[in-house]
CSV table of C-alpha atoms in Angstrom, one decimal:
chain,number,residue,atom,x,y,z
A,1,MET,CA,-108.7,-202.3,9.3
A,2,ASN,CA,-111.2,-199.6,10.0
A,3,THR,CA,-114.9,-199.6,9.6
A,4,ASP,CA,-114.5,-197.5,6.4
A,5,THR,CA,-112.6,-200.3,4.8
A,6,LEU,CA,-114.9,-203.2,5.4
A,7,PRO,CA,-117.7,-202.2,2.9
A,8,HIS,CA,-115.2,-202.4,0.2
A,9,VAL,CA,-114.4,-206.1,0.9
A,10,VAL,CA,-117.5,-207.4,2.6
A,11,ASP,CA,-121.1,-207.5,1.3
A,12,ASP,CA,-122.7,-208.8,4.5
A,13,PRO,CA,-123.4,-206.8,7.6
A,14,VAL,CA,-120.3,-206.9,10.0
A,15,TYR,CA,-120.8,-207.8,13.5
A,16,ARG,CA,-118.3,-207.3,16.3
A,17,ARG,CA,-117.7,-210.4,18.3
A,18,SER,CA,-115.1,-211.3,20.7
A,19,ALA,CA,-113.3,-214.8,20.7
A,20,ALA,CA,-111.1,-215.5,23.7
A,21,GLY,CA,-107.8,-217.3,23.1
A,22,GLY,CA,-104.4,-216.7,21.8
A,23,GLY,CA,-103.2,-215.2,18.5
A,24,ASP,CA,-101.1,-212.5,17.0
A,25,ALA,CA,-103.5,-209.8,18.2
A,26,LYS,CA,-103.0,-210.7,21.8
A,27,VAL,CA,-99.2,-210.1,21.4
A,28,LEU,CA,-99.7,-206.8,19.6
A,29,ARG,CA,-102.3,-205.6,22.2
A,30,HIS,CA,-99.7,-206.5,25.0
A,31,ASP,CA,-97.2,-204.3,23.1
A,32,GLY,CA,-99.5,-201.4,23.1
A,33,ILE,CA,-100.5,-201.7,19.3
A,34,PRO,CA,-104.3,-201.8,19.0
A,35,PRO,CA,-105.0,-204.8,16.6
A,36,VAL,CA,-108.1,-205.8,14.8
A,37,GLU,CA,-108.7,-209.5,14.1
A,38,PHE,CA,-111.0,-210.1,11.3
A,39,GLY,CA,-112.2,-213.2,9.4
A,40,PHE,CA,-115.0,-215.2,8.1
A,41,GLY,CA,-115.8,-218.5,9.8
A,42,THR,CA,-118.3,-220.3,11.8
A,43,GLN,CA,-119.7,-219.9,15.4
A,44,THR,CA,-117.3,-222.6,16.6
A,45,ALA,CA,-114.2,-220.4,16.7
A,46,ARG,CA,-111.8,-221.3,19.5
A,47,GLY,CA,-114.1,-224.2,20.6
A,48,THR,CA,-113.2,-227.8,20.9
A,49,ASP,CA,-115.2,-228.5,17.7
A,50,GLU,CA,-113.8,-225.6,15.7
A,51,TYR,CA,-114.0,-225.8,12.0
A,52,THR,CA,-114.3,-223.6,9.0
A,53,THR,CA,-115.8,-223.9,5.5
A,54,THR,CA,-114.5,-223.7,2.0
A,55,GLU,CA,-116.8,-220.7,1.5
A,56,ALA,CA,-115.2,-218.9,4.5
A,57,LEU,CA,-111.7,-219.5,3.3
A,58,ILE,CA,-112.4,-218.2,-0.1
A,59,ARG,CA,-114.1,-215.1,1.3
A,60,ASN,CA,-111.1,-214.5,3.6
A,61,ALA,CA,-108.7,-214.8,0.7
A,62,ILE,CA,-110.7,-212.3,-1.4
A,63,SER,CA,-111.0,-210.0,1.5
A,64,TYR,CA,-107.4,-210.0,2.6
A,65,GLY,CA,-106.2,-209.7,-1.0
A,66,ALA,CA,-108.2,-206.5,-1.5
A,67,LEU,CA,-106.8,-204.8,1.7
A,68,PRO,CA,-103.3,-203.7,0.4
A,69,GLY,CA,-104.7,-201.8,-2.5
A,70,LEU,CA,-107.3,-200.1,-0.2
A,71,TYR,CA,-104.5,-199.0,2.2
A,72,ALA,CA,-102.4,-197.7,-0.5
A,73,GLN,CA,-105.0,-195.2,-1.6
A,74,PRO,CA,-104.4,-191.7,-0.2
A,75,THR,CA,-106.7,-190.4,2.4
A,76,SER,CA,-107.7,-186.8,3.2
A,77,ALA,CA,-107.4,-185.2,6.6
A,78,ALA,CA,-110.5,-184.8,8.6
A,79,GLY,CA,-111.6,-181.3,9.6
């Protein structure tokens, strides 16, 4: 996902944040593939009290559901 895609699926400002821990992105990064982890949630990610909300689950489902259609659109070459 790139920064051009986010405004199509997210109404709120997007902040870059790092969360330490495992995940698929860690494996991809190790294999030389630059991943992006993206998701709505709470400030408790990767903590011992980690939880999410129903609203965050719904927002993630809507956002992820929109991405395949956005990636299928043709892009023009820069320059």
